[in-house]
Each structure stands twice: as C-alpha cells, then as structure tokens.
C-alpha cells in the first residue's frame, strides 16, 4: 500500500515523488488528483497505467500561477480575464497549446490544445514548489466516481501509486468546470462548455459578459467525457418520485418523496437544499449508498441551475449503460 501523509507535512515528500517520475495522489479544492510531472512522458504513462484509462484521453496541466500557465498555453484577453477572476479555483481553460511547451505529448494526447488550471489548496502549493506543470486526472480508477477523500483514493489506487497526501474531504466535491475558448475566423471568440463542474456557468457568463455555449451533447465534447462514467456498482434511477422495493435513496432538500421510509438506506445531499453542499457530498454519498448493497440508488429531483447542472450531469453519467473500461 502507498504511504499516506497529512497534507501539512507532505509538500517535500510530494515534490520528491514527482521529481523521481512517481505518482502522488493529492488533494485539490475539487477532487483528489493523481499527479505526475507533466513534462516526463514515462511518469505520465504511469498515470494511464494506474487508472486503467484509455490513453487517448488528455490530462489537465495544473500550474501554480498565471505566468506558468502562459508558458504552456496561448492566453488571449478573454482567457486572462477568466483566469484572473476564478484562479485559483475550479475552472479549467482549454486553450491553444504553445509551441515549445515542455508538457509531454502524451499528457495532451497529441492535441494542439491544452487544458490548464490553477488549483487552490495543496495542489496549487505543490505546483509552485515543484516549478513544473503537473498532469493530474481525478484519482480514481477509470469509470469510477472521482475520489473526494484520501480513503477513497486508497481504495481505488492504494496498491498502484507511491504516495497519498491526505487533505481531508475536498471542499468543492465536483471536478472543475471545463471551458474552451474558440476562435472562429474574424469573429469574437466563443466560450464552449466542455464539462459542467464546480464553478457555475452563470458565474463565468457574468464575468465574460457573454453566453457560454452548451453543446447539444456535452458528453462527447471533452474526449474523456464518455457517457458512462462515475459508475457505482448499484444502478441509478434519477428524478425518482417514489422508492421501489430494495432501493437506497439519495435525497435532496427538506422534503422527502412519498414512501422515503421504505428505502434500504437514505443519504441527503443537502437537507437545506443548498447546491454547493450537495456538490461537496455527491461522490461520497454515492459510494456510501453503494456500500449498503442496494440494487439501485433512487435519486430525488435536483434543480438544473447553478451547480445543479454539474450534479445532474454526473448523476446522468452514473445512470448510463456501462461499457467496460470507459471513462476517466
Ligand atoms: O477538478 C478537476 O478537473 C480534476 C482535478 C484533479 O484537477 N481533474 C480532472 O481530470 O477531473 P480528468 O482527467 O479526470 O478530467 C479532465 C477532462 C477529461 O475529460 C479530458 O478529456 C478533458 O478534461 N480534456 C483534457 N484536455 C483537453 C483538451 N485539450 N480538449 C478537450 N478536453 C480536454
Ligand atoms: Mg476523471
């Protein structure tokens, strides 16, 4: 099993793991990341190996400051505005990749764009101390829910990686929102939502002063966003109006559906109906109900606004049919 060290004491150890081409699971404000030196092809290859992830799926490069981001990606004024408003934080920008960027081709899957973000908390501190971009997908086995605690990481990856940094539960609980800035000829750049996540799209629109385009099927926009993702062992049934026999209930808000008392187990994402709290609890509660061994997890309706957009996206993926080995 890999070594687990509390975040307060882990910085030097994490730097030496990354410098040696190893893998460290690290907390960020969104979810735990499986970190490696983004400039080291063999280290990046280890990430794919450990996750069992299809290798065409590109990784986010994590940086500690905007200057480091500007060495690997081409920032136009709109990108700078968004980075200044939301970094460090749960926003990933997909931008043209700069020629001569030290990020290894394997990390960007050979694309001419690159996904960059500056995480808050330990991830950001580590990126500054390490001084190179850090490639880090969510620290879960491919196709499983993203880990929001060191224990979740240990269960999925404990025997496959060098170090787990324990920073407790990640505060946001959902992966970052991914936005692509698209230049189409002479027209003003457009913003495309590749993945709803921990930053509400409405907040991005307010700062950008323009609409964010949502693809008809956001699932296929980010290469790793396969339909079946985040799958618990139990089946998932969304927008439940009643509980069926043998089901566990993932509840939301103060009011329960009619026969909630018949559920094999209940977890409430947010008793007060707060979407931020619900996001932070989502993955841990899906795993908690999964462990009860219920056939299906019924989910109460969750409003499709603010962070509800990302919560519902993850729930729909968890409910989708599951080809083996899909997702990231
Ligand atoms: O919050 C997060 O974003 C977490 C933490 C660890 O930072 N990371 C994360 O990484 O969720 P991952 O690899 O599980 O998801 C990143 C997504 C994938 O779906 C990938 O396909 C997409 O970002 N992506 C990466 N580079 C891209 C690019 N150049 N163009 C489009 N999508 C890209
Ligand atoms: Mg992932």
Short mmCIF file of C-alpha atoms and ligand atoms in Angstrom, two decimals:
data_model
loop_
_atom_site.label_atom_id
_atom_site.label_comp_id
_atom_site.label_asym_id
_atom_site.label_seq_id
_atom_site.Cartn_x
_atom_site.Cartn_y
_atom_site.Cartn_z
CA UNK A 1 0.00 0.00 0.00
CA UNK A 2 1.17 3.52 -0.66
CA UNK A 3 2.29 5.82 2.09
CA UNK A 4 -0.44 8.24 3.37
CA UNK A 5 0.85 11.56 4.75
CA UNK A 6 -1.17 14.51 6.13
CA UNK A 7 -1.10 17.48 3.75
CA UNK A 8 0.61 19.78 6.26
CA UNK A 9 3.70 17.55 6.24
CA UNK A 10 3.62 16.27 2.68
CA UNK A 11 4.98 19.04 0.46
CA UNK A 12 8.65 17.99 0.34
CA UNK A 13 7.81 14.32 0.01
CA UNK A 14 5.37 15.01 -2.84
CA UNK A 15 7.97 17.11 -4.66
CA UNK A 16 10.50 14.28 -4.44
CA UNK A 17 7.97 11.70 -5.67
CA UNK A 18 7.17 13.88 -8.71
CA UNK A 19 10.85 14.65 -9.35
CA UNK A 20 11.59 10.92 -9.40
CA UNK A 21 8.88 10.32 -12.01
CA UNK A 22 6.49 8.78 -9.47
CA UNK A 23 2.78 9.17 -8.79
CA UNK A 24 1.25 11.07 -5.86
CA UNK A 25 -2.46 11.43 -5.16
CA UNK A 26 -3.02 15.00 -3.98
CA UNK A 27 -5.97 16.99 -2.70
CA UNK A 28 -7.24 19.96 -4.70
CA UNK A 29 -10.33 22.02 -3.91
CA UNK A 30 -12.38 19.97 -6.41
CA UNK A 31 -11.42 16.29 -6.10
CA UNK A 32 -8.19 14.35 -5.49
CA UNK A 33 -5.79 14.35 -8.44
CA UNK A 34 -3.37 11.61 -9.47
CA UNK A 35 -0.30 13.76 -10.02
CA UNK A 36 2.83 13.28 -12.11
CA UNK A 37 5.41 15.53 -13.73
CA UNK A 38 3.65 16.66 -16.93
CA UNK A 39 6.97 17.05 -18.72
CA UNK A 40 8.02 13.44 -18.08
CA UNK A 41 6.49 11.03 -20.61
CA UNK A 42 7.16 7.90 -18.57
CA UNK A 43 5.62 9.44 -15.47
CA UNK A 44 2.53 10.42 -17.50
CA UNK A 45 2.33 6.89 -18.90
CA UNK A 46 2.24 5.62 -15.31
CA UNK A 47 -0.89 7.67 -14.70
CA UNK A 48 -2.74 5.92 -17.52
CA UNK A 49 -1.47 2.56 -16.30
CA UNK A 50 -2.56 3.14 -12.71
CA UNK A 51 -6.02 4.36 -13.71
CA UNK A 52 -6.59 1.80 -16.41
CA UNK A 53 -7.55 4.78 -18.58
CA UNK A 54 -7.75 4.76 -22.39
CA UNK A 55 -4.60 6.63 -23.39
CA UNK A 56 -6.25 8.91 -25.94
CA UNK A 57 -7.71 10.86 -23.06
CA UNK A 58 -5.78 14.12 -22.47
CA UNK A 59 -4.90 15.37 -18.99
CA UNK A 60 -5.22 18.77 -17.33
CA UNK A 61 -1.92 20.58 -16.69
CA UNK A 62 -2.00 22.08 -13.18
CA UNK A 63 0.03 25.21 -12.54
CA UNK A 64 0.81 27.37 -9.52
CA UNK A 65 0.45 30.79 -11.13
CA UNK A 66 -0.71 32.51 -14.32
CA UNK A 67 2.86 33.09 -15.53
CA UNK A 68 3.47 29.33 -15.58
CA UNK A 69 0.21 28.79 -17.45
CA UNK A 70 1.24 31.37 -20.05
CA UNK A 71 4.38 29.31 -20.80
CA UNK A 72 2.33 26.34 -21.97
CA UNK A 73 -0.89 27.84 -23.40
CA UNK A 74 -1.83 30.83 -25.53
CA UNK A 75 -3.83 33.24 -23.37
CA UNK A 76 -6.00 35.76 -25.23
CA UNK A 77 -7.56 38.68 -23.28
CA UNK A 78 -10.69 36.66 -22.52
CA UNK A 79 -8.65 33.78 -21.09
CA UNK A 80 -6.69 36.23 -18.95
CA UNK A 81 -9.92 37.77 -17.67
CA UNK A 82 -11.34 34.38 -16.68
CA UNK A 83 -8.08 33.24 -15.08
CA UNK A 84 -7.84 36.45 -13.07
CA UNK A 85 -11.44 36.14 -11.89
CA UNK A 86 -11.51 32.44 -11.00
CA UNK A 87 -7.97 31.19 -10.32
CA UNK A 88 -7.06 29.57 -8.10
CA UNK A 89 -10.35 27.72 -8.37
CA UNK A 90 -12.50 25.08 -10.07
CA UNK A 91 -12.12 26.35 -13.65
CA UNK A 92 -10.15 24.58 -16.41
CA UNK A 93 -9.43 26.51 -19.61
CA UNK A 94 -8.80 24.69 -22.89
CA UNK A 95 -6.54 26.94 -24.95
CA UNK A 96 -4.22 26.65 -27.95
CA UNK A 97 -1.08 24.82 -26.93
CA UNK A 98 2.09 26.89 -27.22
CA UNK A 99 4.88 25.62 -29.48
CA UNK A 100 7.83 24.56 -27.41
CA UNK A 101 5.68 23.88 -24.36
CA UNK A 102 7.51 21.48 -22.04
CA UNK A 103 4.33 19.47 -21.43
CA UNK A 104 4.78 15.98 -22.85
CA UNK A 105 2.69 14.97 -25.90
CA UNK A 106 1.30 12.01 -24.05
CA UNK A 107 -0.29 14.32 -21.47
CA UNK A 108 -2.07 16.31 -24.19
CA UNK A 109 -2.80 13.17 -26.24
CA UNK A 110 -1.19 14.85 -29.24
CA UNK A 111 -3.86 17.61 -29.45
CA UNK A 112 -2.96 21.16 -30.43
CA UNK A 113 -4.94 22.43 -27.46
CA UNK A 114 -4.14 22.07 -23.76
CA UNK A 115 -6.32 22.09 -20.66
CA UNK A 116 -4.85 24.21 -17.84
CA UNK A 117 -5.94 25.11 -14.37
CA UNK A 118 -4.56 26.62 -11.16
CA UNK A 119 -5.99 24.66 -8.26
CA UNK A 120 -6.46 26.06 -4.77
CA UNK A 121 -5.02 24.38 -1.68
CA UNK A 122 -2.32 21.71 -1.64
CA UNK A 123 -2.40 21.19 -5.42
CA UNK A 124 -1.55 24.85 -6.06
CA UNK A 125 1.14 24.92 -3.38
CA UNK A 126 2.71 21.80 -4.83
CA UNK A 127 2.69 23.21 -8.37
CA UNK A 128 4.51 26.34 -7.13
CA UNK A 129 7.07 24.36 -5.15
CA UNK A 130 7.62 21.81 -7.94
CA UNK A 131 8.03 24.55 -10.54
CA UNK A 132 6.80 22.47 -13.47
CA UNK A 133 3.27 21.75 -14.72
CA UNK A 134 1.62 18.79 -13.01
CA UNK A 135 -0.52 16.38 -15.01
CA UNK A 136 -3.37 15.09 -12.88
CA UNK A 137 -6.60 13.34 -13.73
CA UNK A 138 -9.04 12.60 -10.94
CA UNK A 139 -7.53 9.97 -8.60
CA UNK A 140 -9.96 7.13 -9.27
CA UNK A 141 -9.93 4.02 -11.38
CA UNK A 142 -11.23 4.71 -14.87
CA UNK A 143 -15.02 4.70 -14.91
CA UNK A 144 -15.40 5.08 -11.14
CA UNK A 145 -16.54 8.15 -9.21
CA UNK A 146 -13.86 10.76 -8.54
CA UNK A 147 -12.26 10.49 -5.11
CA UNK A 148 -13.10 13.24 -2.62
CA UNK A 149 -11.14 11.80 0.32
CA UNK A 150 -7.79 10.07 0.85
CA UNK A 151 -9.66 6.90 1.86
CA UNK A 152 -11.48 6.80 -1.49
CA UNK A 153 -8.14 7.18 -3.26
CA UNK A 154 -6.61 4.39 -1.19
CA UNK A 155 -9.45 2.03 -2.04
CA UNK A 156 -9.11 2.54 -5.81
CA UNK A 157 -5.38 3.10 -6.23
CA UNK A 158 -3.67 2.29 -2.92
CA UNK A 159 -1.56 -0.54 -4.30
CA UNK A 160 -0.62 1.24 -7.54
CA UNK A 161 0.88 4.60 -6.56
CA UNK A 162 3.77 5.95 -4.44
CA UNK A 163 2.09 8.45 -2.14
CA UNK A 164 -1.33 9.63 -0.98
CA UNK A 165 -1.49 13.11 0.50
CA UNK A 166 -4.38 13.33 2.96
CA UNK A 167 -6.04 16.76 2.96
CA UNK A 168 -9.39 15.58 4.27
CA UNK A 169 -12.57 15.96 2.24
CA UNK A 170 -12.22 18.19 -0.82
CA UNK A 171 -14.38 21.28 -0.32
CA UNK A 172 -15.99 21.59 -3.79
CA UNK A 173 -16.53 17.88 -4.35
CA UNK A 174 -17.07 18.08 -8.14
CA UNK A 175 -14.40 18.26 -10.83
CA UNK A 176 -13.59 21.63 -12.37
CA UNK A 177 -15.80 23.26 -14.99
CA UNK A 178 -14.06 22.97 -18.38
CA UNK A 179 -14.40 25.88 -20.81
CA UNK A 180 -12.89 26.03 -24.28
CA UNK A 181 -12.16 29.40 -25.84
CA UNK A 182 -12.79 29.05 -29.57
CA UNK A 183 -11.59 31.49 -32.19
CA UNK A 184 -13.63 31.26 -35.35
CA UNK A 185 -12.15 33.46 -38.04
CA UNK A 186 -12.53 37.20 -37.50
CA UNK A 187 -15.43 36.95 -35.11
CA UNK A 188 -15.17 37.50 -31.37
CA UNK A 189 -14.10 34.34 -29.53
CA UNK A 190 -16.80 31.97 -28.27
CA UNK A 191 -16.93 30.11 -24.97
CA UNK A 192 -17.92 26.44 -25.13
CA UNK A 193 -18.78 24.35 -22.10
CA UNK A 194 -16.93 21.03 -22.35
CA UNK A 195 -17.81 19.82 -18.85
CA UNK A 196 -20.08 21.38 -16.25
CA UNK A 197 -18.35 21.31 -12.86
CA UNK A 198 -17.58 23.03 -9.59
CA UNK A 199 -17.87 26.57 -10.95
CA UNK A 200 -21.40 27.52 -12.04
CA UNK A 201 -21.67 28.51 -15.69
CA UNK A 202 -23.73 31.56 -14.72
CA UNK A 203 -20.73 32.94 -12.81
CA UNK A 204 -18.49 32.53 -15.85
CA UNK A 205 -21.05 34.26 -18.07
CA UNK A 206 -21.26 37.18 -15.64
CA UNK A 207 -17.50 37.80 -15.76
CA UNK A 208 -17.11 37.14 -19.50
CA UNK A 209 -20.09 39.31 -20.39
CA UNK A 210 -21.23 36.69 -22.88
CA UNK A 211 -23.08 33.41 -23.13
CA UNK A 212 -21.34 30.08 -22.67
CA UNK A 213 -22.41 27.67 -25.41
CA UNK A 214 -23.63 24.34 -24.19
CA UNK A 215 -23.18 21.55 -26.69
CA UNK A 216 -26.27 19.54 -27.59
CA UNK A 217 -24.47 16.56 -26.10
CA UNK A 218 -21.85 17.95 -23.71
CA UNK A 219 -20.71 14.39 -23.01
CA UNK A 220 -18.68 13.99 -26.17
CA UNK A 221 -17.01 17.41 -26.10
CA UNK A 222 -14.20 16.57 -23.71
CA UNK A 223 -12.59 13.41 -25.05
CA UNK A 224 -12.73 11.74 -21.65
CA UNK A 225 -16.36 12.54 -21.06
CA UNK A 226 -17.75 9.21 -22.15
CA UNK A 227 -21.39 8.70 -21.39
CA UNK A 228 -20.93 6.04 -18.74
CA UNK A 229 -18.68 7.49 -16.08
CA UNK A 230 -18.71 7.80 -12.33
CA UNK A 231 -20.40 4.44 -12.09
CA UNK A 232 -21.21 2.97 -8.68
CA UNK A 233 -21.94 -0.79 -8.52
CA UNK A 234 -25.63 -0.15 -7.92
CA UNK A 235 -27.88 1.03 -10.73
CA UNK A 236 -29.06 4.63 -10.59
CA UNK A 237 -32.60 5.93 -11.11
CA UNK A 238 -32.91 9.71 -11.43
CA UNK A 239 -35.81 12.07 -10.65
CA UNK A 240 -37.45 9.42 -8.52
CA UNK A 241 -40.99 10.21 -7.35
CA UNK A 242 -41.18 7.15 -5.10
CA UNK A 243 -38.85 4.48 -3.75
CA UNK A 244 -39.14 0.95 -5.10
CA UNK A 245 -38.52 -2.18 -3.06
CA UNK A 246 -34.84 -2.72 -2.22
CA UNK A 247 -33.71 0.73 -3.37
CA UNK A 248 -31.50 3.15 -1.47
CA UNK A 249 -32.44 6.83 -1.62
CA UNK A 250 -30.18 9.76 -2.45
CA UNK A 251 -32.27 12.65 -1.16
CA UNK A 252 -32.05 16.41 -1.68
CA UNK A 253 -33.61 19.21 0.32
CA UNK A 254 -36.01 19.36 3.26
CA UNK A 255 -38.97 17.48 1.71
CA UNK A 256 -38.94 13.70 1.19
CA UNK A 257 -40.67 11.82 -1.62
CA UNK A 258 -43.76 9.86 -0.57
CA UNK A 259 -42.52 6.49 0.65
CA UNK A 260 -38.95 7.50 1.51
CA UNK A 261 -39.22 5.48 4.72
CA UNK A 262 -39.24 2.27 2.60
CA UNK A 263 -35.68 2.94 1.38
CA UNK A 264 -32.95 0.46 2.36
CA UNK A 265 -30.83 3.48 3.29
CA UNK A 266 -31.05 7.26 2.90
CA UNK A 267 -28.36 9.88 2.43
CA UNK A 268 -29.32 13.53 1.99
CA UNK A 269 -27.06 15.62 -0.26
CA UNK A 270 -28.22 18.80 1.44
CA UNK A 271 -31.06 18.84 3.97
CA UNK A 272 -31.41 22.61 3.45
CA UNK A 273 -31.44 22.30 -0.37
CA UNK A 274 -28.07 24.05 -0.88
CA UNK A 275 -26.50 23.01 -4.20
CA UNK A 276 -22.96 23.81 -3.08
CA UNK A 277 -23.31 21.47 -0.11
CA UNK A 278 -24.90 18.86 -2.38
CA UNK A 279 -21.95 19.01 -4.78
CA UNK A 280 -19.48 18.55 -1.95
CA UNK A 281 -21.37 15.46 -0.72
CA UNK A 282 -22.26 13.87 -4.07
CA UNK A 283 -19.48 11.34 -4.69
CA UNK A 284 -19.01 10.35 -1.05
CA UNK A 285 -22.74 9.71 -0.64
CA UNK A 286 -22.97 7.72 -3.87
CA UNK A 287 -20.19 5.49 -2.51
CA UNK A 288 -21.82 5.32 0.92
CA UNK A 289 -25.15 4.12 -0.53
CA UNK A 290 -23.33 1.78 -2.88
CA UNK A 291 -21.79 0.05 0.14
CA UNK A 292 -25.24 -0.73 1.54
CA UNK A 293 -25.52 -3.21 -1.33
CA UNK A 294 -28.81 -1.89 -2.68
CA UNK A 295 -29.72 -2.97 -6.22
CA UNK A 296 -30.50 0.60 -7.25
CA UNK A 297 -29.98 4.09 -5.88
CA UNK A 298 -33.06 6.25 -6.45
CA UNK A 299 -32.28 9.96 -6.65
CA UNK A 300 -34.69 12.75 -5.80
CA UNK A 301 -35.06 15.56 -8.36
CA UNK A 302 -32.30 18.19 -8.20
CA UNK A 303 -32.81 21.64 -9.75
CA UNK A 304 -30.94 22.20 -13.04
CA UNK A 305 -29.42 25.57 -12.11
CA UNK A 306 -26.08 26.78 -10.75
CA UNK A 307 -24.08 23.76 -9.58
CA UNK A 308 -27.19 21.64 -10.14
CA UNK A 309 -26.19 21.47 -13.82
CA UNK A 310 -22.95 19.64 -12.95
CA UNK A 311 -24.59 17.49 -10.26
CA UNK A 312 -27.25 16.30 -12.71
CA UNK A 313 -24.59 15.71 -15.38
CA UNK A 314 -22.67 13.38 -13.05
CA UNK A 315 -25.86 11.61 -11.99
CA UNK A 316 -26.92 11.04 -15.61
CA UNK A 317 -23.50 9.55 -16.36
CA UNK A 318 -23.70 7.31 -13.32
CA UNK A 319 -27.10 6.13 -14.57
CA UNK A 320 -25.95 5.48 -18.15
CA UNK A 321 -25.32 1.96 -19.53
CA UNK A 322 -21.76 0.84 -18.85
CA UNK A 323 -19.34 -0.44 -21.44
CA UNK A 324 -16.25 -1.89 -19.74
CA UNK A 325 -13.23 0.33 -19.33
CA UNK A 326 -14.90 3.60 -20.32
CA UNK A 327 -14.40 6.98 -18.77
CA UNK A 328 -11.72 8.74 -16.79
O1 LIG B 1 -11.19 19.16 -10.95
C1 LIG B 1 -10.60 18.59 -11.87
O2 LIG B 1 -10.65 18.98 -13.04
C2 LIG B 1 -9.77 17.35 -11.51
C3 LIG B 1 -8.65 17.81 -10.56
C4 LIG B 1 -7.73 16.70 -10.18
O3 LIG B 1 -7.95 18.87 -11.17
N1 LIG B 1 -9.23 16.72 -12.67
C5 LIG B 1 -9.98 16.02 -13.55
O4 LIG B 1 -9.23 15.46 -14.57
O5 LIG B 1 -11.18 15.88 -13.45
P1 LIG B 1 -9.80 14.32 -15.53
O6 LIG B 1 -8.62 13.88 -16.32
O7 LIG B 1 -10.49 13.27 -14.74
O8 LIG B 1 -10.78 15.09 -16.47
C6 LIG B 1 -10.27 16.06 -17.37
C7 LIG B 1 -11.12 16.16 -18.59
C8 LIG B 1 -11.15 14.88 -19.40
O9 LIG B 1 -12.49 14.59 -19.73
C9 LIG B 1 -10.36 15.24 -20.66
O10 LIG B 1 -10.84 14.59 -21.78
C10 LIG B 1 -10.59 16.74 -20.75
O11 LIG B 1 -10.55 17.16 -19.42
N2 LIG B 1 -9.53 17.43 -21.51
C11 LIG B 1 -8.22 17.50 -21.20
N3 LIG B 1 -7.54 18.15 -22.17
C12 LIG B 1 -8.44 18.52 -23.11
C13 LIG B 1 -8.35 19.22 -24.34
N4 LIG B 1 -7.20 19.68 -24.84
N5 LIG B 1 -9.50 19.41 -25.04
C14 LIG B 1 -10.68 18.95 -24.56
N6 LIG B 1 -10.81 18.28 -23.40
C15 LIG B 1 -9.72 18.06 -22.68
MG1 LIG B 2 -11.88 11.85 -14.05
#
